[in-house]
Coordinates of C-alpha atoms and ligand atoms in Angstrom, one line a residue:
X1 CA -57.6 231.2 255.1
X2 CA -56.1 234.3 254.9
X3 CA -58.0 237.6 255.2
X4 CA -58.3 239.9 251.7
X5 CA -57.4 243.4 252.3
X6 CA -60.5 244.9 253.9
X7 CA -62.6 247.7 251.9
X8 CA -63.8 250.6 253.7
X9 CA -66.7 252.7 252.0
X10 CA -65.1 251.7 248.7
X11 CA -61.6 252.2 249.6
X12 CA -59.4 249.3 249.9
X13 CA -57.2 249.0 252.9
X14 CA -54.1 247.1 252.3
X15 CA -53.6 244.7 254.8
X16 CA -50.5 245.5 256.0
X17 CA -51.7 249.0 256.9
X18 CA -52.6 247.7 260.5
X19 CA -51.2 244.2 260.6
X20 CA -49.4 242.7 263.7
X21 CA -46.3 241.1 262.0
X22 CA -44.4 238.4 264.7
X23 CA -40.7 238.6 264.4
X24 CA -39.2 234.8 264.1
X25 CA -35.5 234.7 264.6
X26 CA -35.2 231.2 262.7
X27 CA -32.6 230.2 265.2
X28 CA -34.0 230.7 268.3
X29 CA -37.7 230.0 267.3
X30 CA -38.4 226.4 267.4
X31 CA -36.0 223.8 266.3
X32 CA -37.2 220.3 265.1
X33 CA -34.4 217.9 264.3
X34 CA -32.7 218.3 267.8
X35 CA -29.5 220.3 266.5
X36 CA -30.2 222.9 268.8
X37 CA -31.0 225.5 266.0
X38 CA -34.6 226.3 265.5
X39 CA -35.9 225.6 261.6
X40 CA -38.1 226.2 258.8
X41 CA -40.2 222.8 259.9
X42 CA -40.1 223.7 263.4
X43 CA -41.7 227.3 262.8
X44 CA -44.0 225.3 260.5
X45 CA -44.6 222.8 264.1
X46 CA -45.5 226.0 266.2
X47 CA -47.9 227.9 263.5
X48 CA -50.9 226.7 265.6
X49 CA -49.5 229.0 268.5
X50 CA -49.3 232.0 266.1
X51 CA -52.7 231.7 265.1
X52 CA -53.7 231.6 268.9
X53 CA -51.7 234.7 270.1
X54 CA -53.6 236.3 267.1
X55 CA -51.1 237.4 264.8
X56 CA -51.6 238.6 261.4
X57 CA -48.0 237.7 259.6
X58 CA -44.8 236.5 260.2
X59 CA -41.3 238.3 259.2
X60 CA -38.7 235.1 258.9
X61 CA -35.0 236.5 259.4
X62 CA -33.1 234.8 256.6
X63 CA -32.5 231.1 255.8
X64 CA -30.6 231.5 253.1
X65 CA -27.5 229.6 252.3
X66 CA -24.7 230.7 254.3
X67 CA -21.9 230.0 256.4
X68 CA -23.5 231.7 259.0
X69 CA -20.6 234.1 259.8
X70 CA -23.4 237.1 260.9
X71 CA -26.0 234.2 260.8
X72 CA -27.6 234.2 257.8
X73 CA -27.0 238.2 257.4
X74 CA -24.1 236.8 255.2
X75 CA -25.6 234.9 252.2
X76 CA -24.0 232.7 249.7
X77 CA -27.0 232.1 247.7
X78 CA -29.7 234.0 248.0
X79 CA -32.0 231.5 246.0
X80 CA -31.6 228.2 247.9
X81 CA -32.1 227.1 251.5
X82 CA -29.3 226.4 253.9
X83 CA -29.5 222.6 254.8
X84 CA -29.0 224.2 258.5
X85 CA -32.5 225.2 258.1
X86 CA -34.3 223.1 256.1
X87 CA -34.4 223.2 252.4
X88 CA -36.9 225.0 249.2
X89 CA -39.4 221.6 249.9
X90 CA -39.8 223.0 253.4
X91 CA -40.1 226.8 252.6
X92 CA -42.7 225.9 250.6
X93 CA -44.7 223.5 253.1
X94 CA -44.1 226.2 255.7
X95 CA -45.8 229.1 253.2
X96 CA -48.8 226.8 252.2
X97 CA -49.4 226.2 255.8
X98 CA -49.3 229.3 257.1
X99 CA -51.3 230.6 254.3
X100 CA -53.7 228.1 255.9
X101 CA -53.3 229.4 258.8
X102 CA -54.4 232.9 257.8
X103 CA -50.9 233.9 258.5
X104 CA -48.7 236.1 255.7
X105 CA -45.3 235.5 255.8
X106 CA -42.3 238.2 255.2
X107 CA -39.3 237.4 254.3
X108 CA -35.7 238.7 254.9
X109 CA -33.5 240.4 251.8
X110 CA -30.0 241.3 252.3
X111 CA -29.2 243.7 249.4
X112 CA -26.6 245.6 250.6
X113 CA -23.4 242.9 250.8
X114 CA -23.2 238.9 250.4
X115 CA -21.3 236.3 251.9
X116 CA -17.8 236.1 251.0
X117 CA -18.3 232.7 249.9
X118 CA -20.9 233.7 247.4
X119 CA -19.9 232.5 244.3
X120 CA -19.8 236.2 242.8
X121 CA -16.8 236.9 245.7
X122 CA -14.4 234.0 245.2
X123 CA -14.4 234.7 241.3
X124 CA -13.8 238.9 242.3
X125 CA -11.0 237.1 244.2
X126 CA -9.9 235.1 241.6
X127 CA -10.0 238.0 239.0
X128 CA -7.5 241.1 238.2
X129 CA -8.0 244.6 239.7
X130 CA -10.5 246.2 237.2
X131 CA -11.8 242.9 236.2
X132 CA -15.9 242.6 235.8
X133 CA -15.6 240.1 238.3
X134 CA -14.0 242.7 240.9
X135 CA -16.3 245.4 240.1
X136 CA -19.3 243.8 241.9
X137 CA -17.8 244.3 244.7
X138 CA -16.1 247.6 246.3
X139 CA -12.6 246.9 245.7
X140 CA -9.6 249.6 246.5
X141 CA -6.1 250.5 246.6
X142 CA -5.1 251.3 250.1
X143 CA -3.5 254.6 251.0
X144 CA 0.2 255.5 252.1
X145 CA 3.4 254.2 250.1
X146 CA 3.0 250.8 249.7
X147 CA -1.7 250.4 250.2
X148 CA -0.9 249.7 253.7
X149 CA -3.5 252.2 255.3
X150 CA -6.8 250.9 254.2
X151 CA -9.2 253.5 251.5
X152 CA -11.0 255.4 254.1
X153 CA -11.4 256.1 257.9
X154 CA -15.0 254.3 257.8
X155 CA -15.5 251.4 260.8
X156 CA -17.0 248.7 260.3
X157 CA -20.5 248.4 261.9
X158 CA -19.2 245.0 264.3
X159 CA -16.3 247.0 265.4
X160 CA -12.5 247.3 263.6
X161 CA -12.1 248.9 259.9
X162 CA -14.9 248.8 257.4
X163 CA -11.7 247.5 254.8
X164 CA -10.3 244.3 254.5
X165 CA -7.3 243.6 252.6
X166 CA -6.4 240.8 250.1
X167 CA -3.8 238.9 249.3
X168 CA -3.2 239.3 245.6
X169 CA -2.7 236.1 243.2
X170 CA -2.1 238.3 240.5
X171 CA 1.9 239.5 241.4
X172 CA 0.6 243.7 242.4
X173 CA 0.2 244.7 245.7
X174 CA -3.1 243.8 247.4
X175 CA -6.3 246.0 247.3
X176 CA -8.7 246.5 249.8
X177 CA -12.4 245.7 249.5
X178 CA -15.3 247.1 251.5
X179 CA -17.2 245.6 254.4
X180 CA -19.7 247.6 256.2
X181 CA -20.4 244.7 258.5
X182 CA -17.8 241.9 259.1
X183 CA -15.2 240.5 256.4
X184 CA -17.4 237.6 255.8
X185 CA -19.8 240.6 254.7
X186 CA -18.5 242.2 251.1
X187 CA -20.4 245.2 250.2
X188 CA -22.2 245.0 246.9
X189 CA -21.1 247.8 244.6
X190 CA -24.7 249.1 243.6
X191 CA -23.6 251.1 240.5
X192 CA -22.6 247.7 238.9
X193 CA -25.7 246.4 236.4
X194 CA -25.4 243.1 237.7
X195 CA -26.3 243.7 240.8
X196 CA -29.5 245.0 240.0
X197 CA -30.4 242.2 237.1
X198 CA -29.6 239.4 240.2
X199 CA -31.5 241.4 243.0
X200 CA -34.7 241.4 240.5
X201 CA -34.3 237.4 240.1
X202 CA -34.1 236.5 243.3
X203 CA -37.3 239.1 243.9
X204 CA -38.8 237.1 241.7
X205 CA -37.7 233.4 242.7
X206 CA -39.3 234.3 246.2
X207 CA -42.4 236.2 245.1
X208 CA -43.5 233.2 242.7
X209 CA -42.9 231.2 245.6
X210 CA -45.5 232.7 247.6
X211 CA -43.9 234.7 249.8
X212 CA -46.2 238.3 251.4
X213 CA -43.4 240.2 251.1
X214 CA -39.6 241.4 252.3
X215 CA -37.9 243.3 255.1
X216 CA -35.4 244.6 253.5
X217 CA -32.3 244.4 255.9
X218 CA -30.1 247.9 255.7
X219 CA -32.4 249.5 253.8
X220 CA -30.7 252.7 254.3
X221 CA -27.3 251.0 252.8
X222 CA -26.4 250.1 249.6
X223 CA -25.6 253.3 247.9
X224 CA -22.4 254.8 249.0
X225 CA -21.2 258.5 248.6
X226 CA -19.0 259.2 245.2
X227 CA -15.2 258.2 245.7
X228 CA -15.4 257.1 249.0
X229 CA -14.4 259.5 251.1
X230 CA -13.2 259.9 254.9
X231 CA -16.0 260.6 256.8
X232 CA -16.2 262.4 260.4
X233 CA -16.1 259.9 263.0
X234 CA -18.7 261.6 265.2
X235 CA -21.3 260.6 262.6
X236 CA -20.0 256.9 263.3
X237 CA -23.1 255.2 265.1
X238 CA -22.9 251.9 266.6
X239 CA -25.7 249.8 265.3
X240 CA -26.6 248.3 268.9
X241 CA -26.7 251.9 270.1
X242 CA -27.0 254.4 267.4
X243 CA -29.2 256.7 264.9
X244 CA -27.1 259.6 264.8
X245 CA -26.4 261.0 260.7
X246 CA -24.0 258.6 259.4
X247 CA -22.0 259.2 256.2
X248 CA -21.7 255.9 255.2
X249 CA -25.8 255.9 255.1
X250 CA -28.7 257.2 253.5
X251 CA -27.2 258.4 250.2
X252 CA -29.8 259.7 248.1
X253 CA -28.8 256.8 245.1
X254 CA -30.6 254.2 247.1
X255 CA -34.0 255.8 246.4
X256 CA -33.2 254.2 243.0
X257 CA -32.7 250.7 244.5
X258 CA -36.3 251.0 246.1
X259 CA -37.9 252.1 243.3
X260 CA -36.8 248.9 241.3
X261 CA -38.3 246.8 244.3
X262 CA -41.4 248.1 244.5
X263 CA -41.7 248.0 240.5
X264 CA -41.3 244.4 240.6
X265 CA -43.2 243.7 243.9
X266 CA -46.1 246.0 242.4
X267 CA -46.3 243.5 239.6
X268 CA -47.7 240.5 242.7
X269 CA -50.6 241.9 244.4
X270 CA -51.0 242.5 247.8
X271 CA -47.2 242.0 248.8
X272 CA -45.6 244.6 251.4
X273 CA -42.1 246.4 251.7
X274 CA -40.8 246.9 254.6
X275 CA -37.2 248.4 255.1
X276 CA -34.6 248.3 258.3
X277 CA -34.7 252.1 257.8
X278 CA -31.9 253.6 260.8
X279 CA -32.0 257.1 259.7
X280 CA -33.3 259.3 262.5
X281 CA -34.2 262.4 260.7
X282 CA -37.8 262.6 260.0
X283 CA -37.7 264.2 256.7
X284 CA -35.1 261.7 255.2
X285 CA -36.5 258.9 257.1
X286 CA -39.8 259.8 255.3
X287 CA -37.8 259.6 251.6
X288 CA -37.8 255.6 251.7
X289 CA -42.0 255.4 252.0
X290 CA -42.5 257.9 249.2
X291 CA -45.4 256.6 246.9
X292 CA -42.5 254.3 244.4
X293 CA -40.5 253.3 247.5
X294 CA -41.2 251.2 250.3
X295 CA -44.5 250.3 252.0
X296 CA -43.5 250.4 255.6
X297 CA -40.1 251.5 257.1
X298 CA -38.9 249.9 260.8
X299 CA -39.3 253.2 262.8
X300 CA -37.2 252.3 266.2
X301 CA -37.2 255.8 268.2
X302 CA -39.4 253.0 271.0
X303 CA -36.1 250.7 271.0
X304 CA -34.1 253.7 272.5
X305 CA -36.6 255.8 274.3
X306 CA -37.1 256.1 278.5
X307 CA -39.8 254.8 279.8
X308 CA -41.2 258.9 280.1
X309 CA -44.3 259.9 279.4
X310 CA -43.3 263.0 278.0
X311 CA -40.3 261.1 276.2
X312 CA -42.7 258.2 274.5
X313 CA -45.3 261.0 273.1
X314 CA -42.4 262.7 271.8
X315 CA -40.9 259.7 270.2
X316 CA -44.4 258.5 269.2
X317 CA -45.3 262.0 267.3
X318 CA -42.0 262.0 265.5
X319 CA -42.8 258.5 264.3
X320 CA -46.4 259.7 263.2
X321 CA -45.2 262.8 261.4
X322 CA -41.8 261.3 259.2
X323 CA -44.7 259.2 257.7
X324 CA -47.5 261.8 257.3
X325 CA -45.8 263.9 255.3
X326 CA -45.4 261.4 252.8
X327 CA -48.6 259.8 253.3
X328 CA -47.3 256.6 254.4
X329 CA -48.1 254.1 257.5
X330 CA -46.0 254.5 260.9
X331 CA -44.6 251.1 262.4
X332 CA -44.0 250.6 266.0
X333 CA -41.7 247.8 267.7
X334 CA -40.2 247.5 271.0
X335 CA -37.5 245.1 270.4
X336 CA -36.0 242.8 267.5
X337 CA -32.7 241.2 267.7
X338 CA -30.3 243.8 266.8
X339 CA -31.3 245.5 270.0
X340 CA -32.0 245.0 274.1
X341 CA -35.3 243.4 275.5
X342 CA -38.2 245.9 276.4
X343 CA -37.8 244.2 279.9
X344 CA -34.3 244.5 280.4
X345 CA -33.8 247.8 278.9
X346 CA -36.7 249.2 281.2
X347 CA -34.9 248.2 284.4
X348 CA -35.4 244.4 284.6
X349 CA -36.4 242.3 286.8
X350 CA -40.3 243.3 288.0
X351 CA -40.2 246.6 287.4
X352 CA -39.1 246.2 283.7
X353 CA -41.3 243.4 283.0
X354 CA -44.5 245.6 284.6
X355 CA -43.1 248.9 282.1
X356 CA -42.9 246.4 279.5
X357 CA -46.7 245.4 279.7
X358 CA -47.6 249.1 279.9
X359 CA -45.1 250.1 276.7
X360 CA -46.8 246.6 275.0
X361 CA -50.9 248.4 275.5
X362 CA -49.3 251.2 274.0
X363 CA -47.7 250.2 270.7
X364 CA -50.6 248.2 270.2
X365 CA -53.5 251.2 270.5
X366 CA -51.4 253.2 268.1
X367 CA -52.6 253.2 264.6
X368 CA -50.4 251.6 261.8
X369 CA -48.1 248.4 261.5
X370 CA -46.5 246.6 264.8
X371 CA -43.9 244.2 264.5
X372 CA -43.3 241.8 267.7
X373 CA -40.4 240.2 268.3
X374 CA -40.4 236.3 269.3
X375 CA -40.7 236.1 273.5
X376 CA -41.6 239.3 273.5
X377 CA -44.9 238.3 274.1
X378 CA -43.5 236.0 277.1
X379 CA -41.7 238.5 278.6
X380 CA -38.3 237.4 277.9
X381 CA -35.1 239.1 279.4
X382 CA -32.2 239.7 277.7
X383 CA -29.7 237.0 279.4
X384 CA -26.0 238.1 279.6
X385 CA -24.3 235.0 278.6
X386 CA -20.1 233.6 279.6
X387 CA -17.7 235.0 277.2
X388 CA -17.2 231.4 275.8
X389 CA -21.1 231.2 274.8
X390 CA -20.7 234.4 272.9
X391 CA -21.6 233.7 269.0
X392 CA -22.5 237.3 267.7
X393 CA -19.2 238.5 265.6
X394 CA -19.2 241.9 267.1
X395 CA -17.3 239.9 270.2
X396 CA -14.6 238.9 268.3
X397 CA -14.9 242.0 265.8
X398 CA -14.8 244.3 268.7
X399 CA -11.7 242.8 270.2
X400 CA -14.0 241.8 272.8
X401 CA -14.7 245.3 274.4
X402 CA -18.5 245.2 273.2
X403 CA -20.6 241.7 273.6
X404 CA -22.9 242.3 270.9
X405 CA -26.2 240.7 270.4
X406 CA -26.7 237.1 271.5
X407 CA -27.9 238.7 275.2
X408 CA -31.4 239.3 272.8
X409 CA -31.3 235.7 270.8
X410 CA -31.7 233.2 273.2
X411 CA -34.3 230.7 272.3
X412 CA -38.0 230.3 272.8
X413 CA -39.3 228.7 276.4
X414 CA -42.1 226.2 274.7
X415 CA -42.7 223.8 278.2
X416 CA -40.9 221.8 281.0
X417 CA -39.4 223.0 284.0
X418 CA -35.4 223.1 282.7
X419 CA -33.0 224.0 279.5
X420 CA -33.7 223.9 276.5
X421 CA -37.5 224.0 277.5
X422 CA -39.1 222.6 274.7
X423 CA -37.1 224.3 272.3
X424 CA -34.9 221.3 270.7
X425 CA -34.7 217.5 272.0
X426 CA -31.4 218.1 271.6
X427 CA -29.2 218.2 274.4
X428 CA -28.4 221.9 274.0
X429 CA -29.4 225.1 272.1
X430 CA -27.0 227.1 270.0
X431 CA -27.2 229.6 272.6
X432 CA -27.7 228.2 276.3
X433 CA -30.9 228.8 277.8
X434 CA -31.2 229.7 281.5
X435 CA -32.5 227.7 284.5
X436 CA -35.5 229.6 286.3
X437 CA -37.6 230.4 282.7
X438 CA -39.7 228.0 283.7
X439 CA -42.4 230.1 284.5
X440 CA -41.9 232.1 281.4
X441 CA -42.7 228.7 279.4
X442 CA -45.5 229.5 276.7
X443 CA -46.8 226.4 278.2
X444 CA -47.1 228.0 281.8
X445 CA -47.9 231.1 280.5
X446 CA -50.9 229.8 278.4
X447 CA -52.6 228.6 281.4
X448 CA -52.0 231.8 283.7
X449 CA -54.8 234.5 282.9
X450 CA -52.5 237.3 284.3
X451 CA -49.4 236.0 282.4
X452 CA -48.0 238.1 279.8
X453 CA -49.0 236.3 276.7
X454 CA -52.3 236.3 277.8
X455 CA -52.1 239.9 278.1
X456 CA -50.8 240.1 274.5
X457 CA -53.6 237.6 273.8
X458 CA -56.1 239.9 275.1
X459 CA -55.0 242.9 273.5
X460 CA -54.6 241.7 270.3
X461 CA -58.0 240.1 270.1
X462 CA -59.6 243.4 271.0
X463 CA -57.6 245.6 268.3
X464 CA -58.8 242.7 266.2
X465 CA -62.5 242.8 266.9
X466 CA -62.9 246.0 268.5
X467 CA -64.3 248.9 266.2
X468 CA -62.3 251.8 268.3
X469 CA -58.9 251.1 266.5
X470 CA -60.7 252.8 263.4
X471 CA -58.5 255.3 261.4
X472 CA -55.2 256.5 261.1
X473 CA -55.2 259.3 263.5
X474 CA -54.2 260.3 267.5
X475 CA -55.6 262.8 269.4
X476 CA -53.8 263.8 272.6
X477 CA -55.5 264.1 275.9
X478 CA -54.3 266.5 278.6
X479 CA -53.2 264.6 281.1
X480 CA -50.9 264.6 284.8
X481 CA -47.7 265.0 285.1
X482 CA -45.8 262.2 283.9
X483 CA -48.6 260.8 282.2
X484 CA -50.8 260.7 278.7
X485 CA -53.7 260.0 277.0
X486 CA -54.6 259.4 273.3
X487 CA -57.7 259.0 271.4
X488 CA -58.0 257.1 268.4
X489 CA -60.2 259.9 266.7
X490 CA -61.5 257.5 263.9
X491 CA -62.8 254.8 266.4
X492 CA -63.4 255.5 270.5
X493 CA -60.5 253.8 271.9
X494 CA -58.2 255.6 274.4
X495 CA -55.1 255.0 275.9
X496 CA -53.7 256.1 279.0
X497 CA -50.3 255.6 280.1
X498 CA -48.5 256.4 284.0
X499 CA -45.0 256.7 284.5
X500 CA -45.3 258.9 287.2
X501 CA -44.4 257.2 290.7
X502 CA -47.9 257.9 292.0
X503 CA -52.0 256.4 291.1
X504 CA -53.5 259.0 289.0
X505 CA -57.5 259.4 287.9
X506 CA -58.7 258.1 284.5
X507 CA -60.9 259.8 281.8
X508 CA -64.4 258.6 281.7
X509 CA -64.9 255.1 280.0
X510 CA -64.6 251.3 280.7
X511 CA -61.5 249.7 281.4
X512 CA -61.0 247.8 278.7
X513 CA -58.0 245.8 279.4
X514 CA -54.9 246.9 281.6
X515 CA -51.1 246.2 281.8
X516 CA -51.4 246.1 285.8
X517 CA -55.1 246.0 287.8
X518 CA -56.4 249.4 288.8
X519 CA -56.4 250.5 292.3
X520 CA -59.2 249.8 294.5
X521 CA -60.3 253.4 294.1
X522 CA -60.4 253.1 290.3
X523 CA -56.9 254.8 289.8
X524 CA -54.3 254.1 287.3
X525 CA -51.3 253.0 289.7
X526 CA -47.6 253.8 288.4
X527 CA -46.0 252.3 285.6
X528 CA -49.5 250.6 284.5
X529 CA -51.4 251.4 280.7
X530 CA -55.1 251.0 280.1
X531 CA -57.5 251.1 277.7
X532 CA -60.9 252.3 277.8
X533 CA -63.8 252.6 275.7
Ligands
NOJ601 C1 -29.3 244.2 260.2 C2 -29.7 242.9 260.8 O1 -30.9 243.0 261.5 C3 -28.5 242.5 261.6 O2 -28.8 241.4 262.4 C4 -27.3 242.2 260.7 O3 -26.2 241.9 261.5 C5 -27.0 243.4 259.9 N1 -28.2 244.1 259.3 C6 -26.1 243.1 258.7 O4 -26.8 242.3 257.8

């Protein structure tokens, strides 16, 4: 069964305030009916391995209906199942049984656009300009003489203009509506009523389902600035690359939208929050976790940061304080599947994978939430795939001059020696697997004591069980150059970290675990983290 939120000397600590959630990309996780697309029954199949690596909850990216055009990101009914993934019978046999399991599980909400073959879209395309029907949406007349030009200079986030434009059936020249993401995307016009009144049932529809919770995807969307306007471009960030201040983000009307989430999540106890928050500013990044707003925002300054000691402890202290000052957890992830691997992106290869162990004992001694991503815990690369296996629509959006995402999605090495490794008994996987994983295998990886999953194992089952991860706090060591140290104040755990290219001395304390074995000598060797008590 699932642990209660703990009490500590009569104060209740939710249980999200420290929980290691696991990342499942429903496609790439596990598939079970051998269409090479991983499914609600097949995370249910592999639950027994979540419990074993030790992780608290799950975040399942959607499984929603949809035509799958940003897969799943695009949904056509945000209250039923698509048959690609299972359907409401199995959503609810894979809640009960990780519930059983002791496992929470978080689920994806996509409130900023739809599919465009939501019902709600073909009737705004069916309907007059100014109709009710259009103004769900964020329909416009296009600029120059005759609407050519679309609205406004905004780009869309997968590359080309954030405008699409229509085809009239109503004899006037066509308008334009508003996609953020791809055409398959429409933005939902939040000032419309009926927006909100549907967002609150299908909060609902989930939430008496059982579900822990939501991760809310573009949390810092939704509300867009008054009429529209051009924007400068140099604000334009890319989402696979980019945190910069973006004006077609963070406008201070989406506060509004939080605070009618959290009112209706308050009403279920124990549920979490947890918003895609890409807003780099501390201050404003702080706004979303105010005490009405979310629970926990996706802090992702480690996705883009050099593997540096002085880099990561500035990165880490800017995470700590956006969330202080509003008295709210931090979060810390590595990777997810928007952005690179932790090994690929810290040089590949063994020298990424060795950085990646070291970053891993890091996130997981800092105090608050961590979010995994699936094979992160194996080690995974990110695989450049052949143009004709690209399926992310930034490829095609991008007029093939970025590859997008799919690099980061490939599916989950279970066993075997070859492709698709466990993953379907199908003959292939919606994105090819390569030869060579087999030593990345959770299979082979179980088995191997110096593996990486049995480092993640390990360290896990000591924040778990070990009573140094107490409080909220860090404390900074000195420390050589290229180096730190932290202390968690609260409990007795410290961290030390090397990036520097030579061994360097440790504090005093036992080794509790490290990310590479200590020199002969005792020394912490380059690239290498360590814990001691
Ligand atoms: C963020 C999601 O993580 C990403 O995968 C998706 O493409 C966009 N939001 C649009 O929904």
């Amino acid at each position: 069964m699932q642990a209660s939120s703990g009490s500590d000397g009569g104060t209740v600590t939710p249980w999200w305030r420290n929980t290691v959630c696991y990342q499942v990309y429903l496609r790439s996780f596990a598939d079970s009916n051998a269409d090479g697309v991983g499914d609600l029954d097949g995370v249910r199949s592999r639950l027994g391995y979540l419990e074993l690596l030790g992780v608290d909850a799950l975040w399942l990216t959607p499984c929603y209906r949809s035509p799958m055009a940003d897969h799943g990101y695009d949904v056509a009914d945000p209250r039923d199942i698509d048959p690609l993934f299972g359907d409401l019978a199995a959503f609810d046999a894979l809640i009960a049984a990780s519930h059983e399991h002791g496992i929470r599980v978080i689920i994806d909400l996509v409130p900023n656009h739809t599919s465009d073959q939501h019902e709600w879209f073909k009737l705004a395309l069916s309907s007059p300009p100014g109709s009710p029907e259009r103004d769900r949406y964020l329909f416009r007349y296009g600029r120059g003489g005759d609407g050519t030009m679309p609205p406004n200079n905004w780009p869309s986030q997968f590359g080309g203009p954030a405008w699409t434009r229509i085809t009239e059936t109503h004899g006037r020249k066509g308008q334009w509506y508003l996609h953020l993401f791809a055409p398959e995307q429409p933005d939902l016009n939040w000032s419309n009523p009926d927006v909100w009144a549907d967002l609150e049932t299908t909060l609902r529809f989930w939430l008496d389902r059982g579900v822990d919770g939501f991760r809310i995807d573009v949390a810092h969307g939704m509300a867009k600035p008054h009429g529209l306007p051009d924007a400068d471009p140099a604000g334009f960030g890319l989402i696979d690359n980019g945190t910069g201040p973006d004006a077609r983000f963070d406008h201070d009307g989406v506060h509004e939208v939080h605070r009618m989430i959290r009112s209706v999540v308050d009403e279920y106890p124990d549920r979490v929050l947890v918003g895609e928050i890409w807003v780099s500013d501390d201050e404003r990044f702080g706004r979303y976790l105010r005490p009405d707003e979310l629970h926990l925002g996706f802090n992702f300054r480690l996705t883009t940061t050099d593997f540096d000691a002085a880099e990561l402890r500035t990165a880490i202290e800017h995470s700590m304080s956006a969330v202080a000052a509003v008295n709210a957890t931090p979060t810390w992830t590595l990777c997810n599947h928007d952005v690179p691997r932790t090994v690929t992106r810290l040089g590949g290869g063994k020298l990424g994978l060795r950085r990646a162990r070291a970053l891993a004992l890091v996130e997981l001694a800092l105090p608050g939430a961590v979010f995994l991503y699936n094979g992160e815990e194996l080690g995974l690369p990110s695989v450049e795939l052949p143009d004709s296996a690209l399926r992310d629509p930034v490829w095609e959006r991008s007029g093939h001059t970025r590859r997008g995402r799919d690099a980061h999605r490939i599916p989950v090495p279970w066993q075997g020696t070859s492709p698709c490794y466990g993953f379907t008994e199908g003959e292939s996987s919606w994105l090819p697997m390569p030869e060579g994983w087999d030593e990345l295998t959770v299979e082979a990886q179980l088995e191997d004591a110096d593996s990486v999953l049995s480092l993640y194992r390990h360290a896990l089952e000591i924040r778990r069980a070990h009573p140094g991860f107490e409080g909220d706090e860090l404390e900074w060591y000195g420390a050589p150059e290229g180096c730190f140290a932290f202390r968690r104040p609260g409990g007795t755990l410290v961290c030390v970290l090397n990036t520097s290219p030579v061994d360097v001395p440790l504090p005093p304390g036992d080794p509790l675990i490290y990310s590479t074995p200590l020199t002969e000598e005792g020394l912490l060797p380059p690239d290498t983290a360590v814990w001691l008590s």
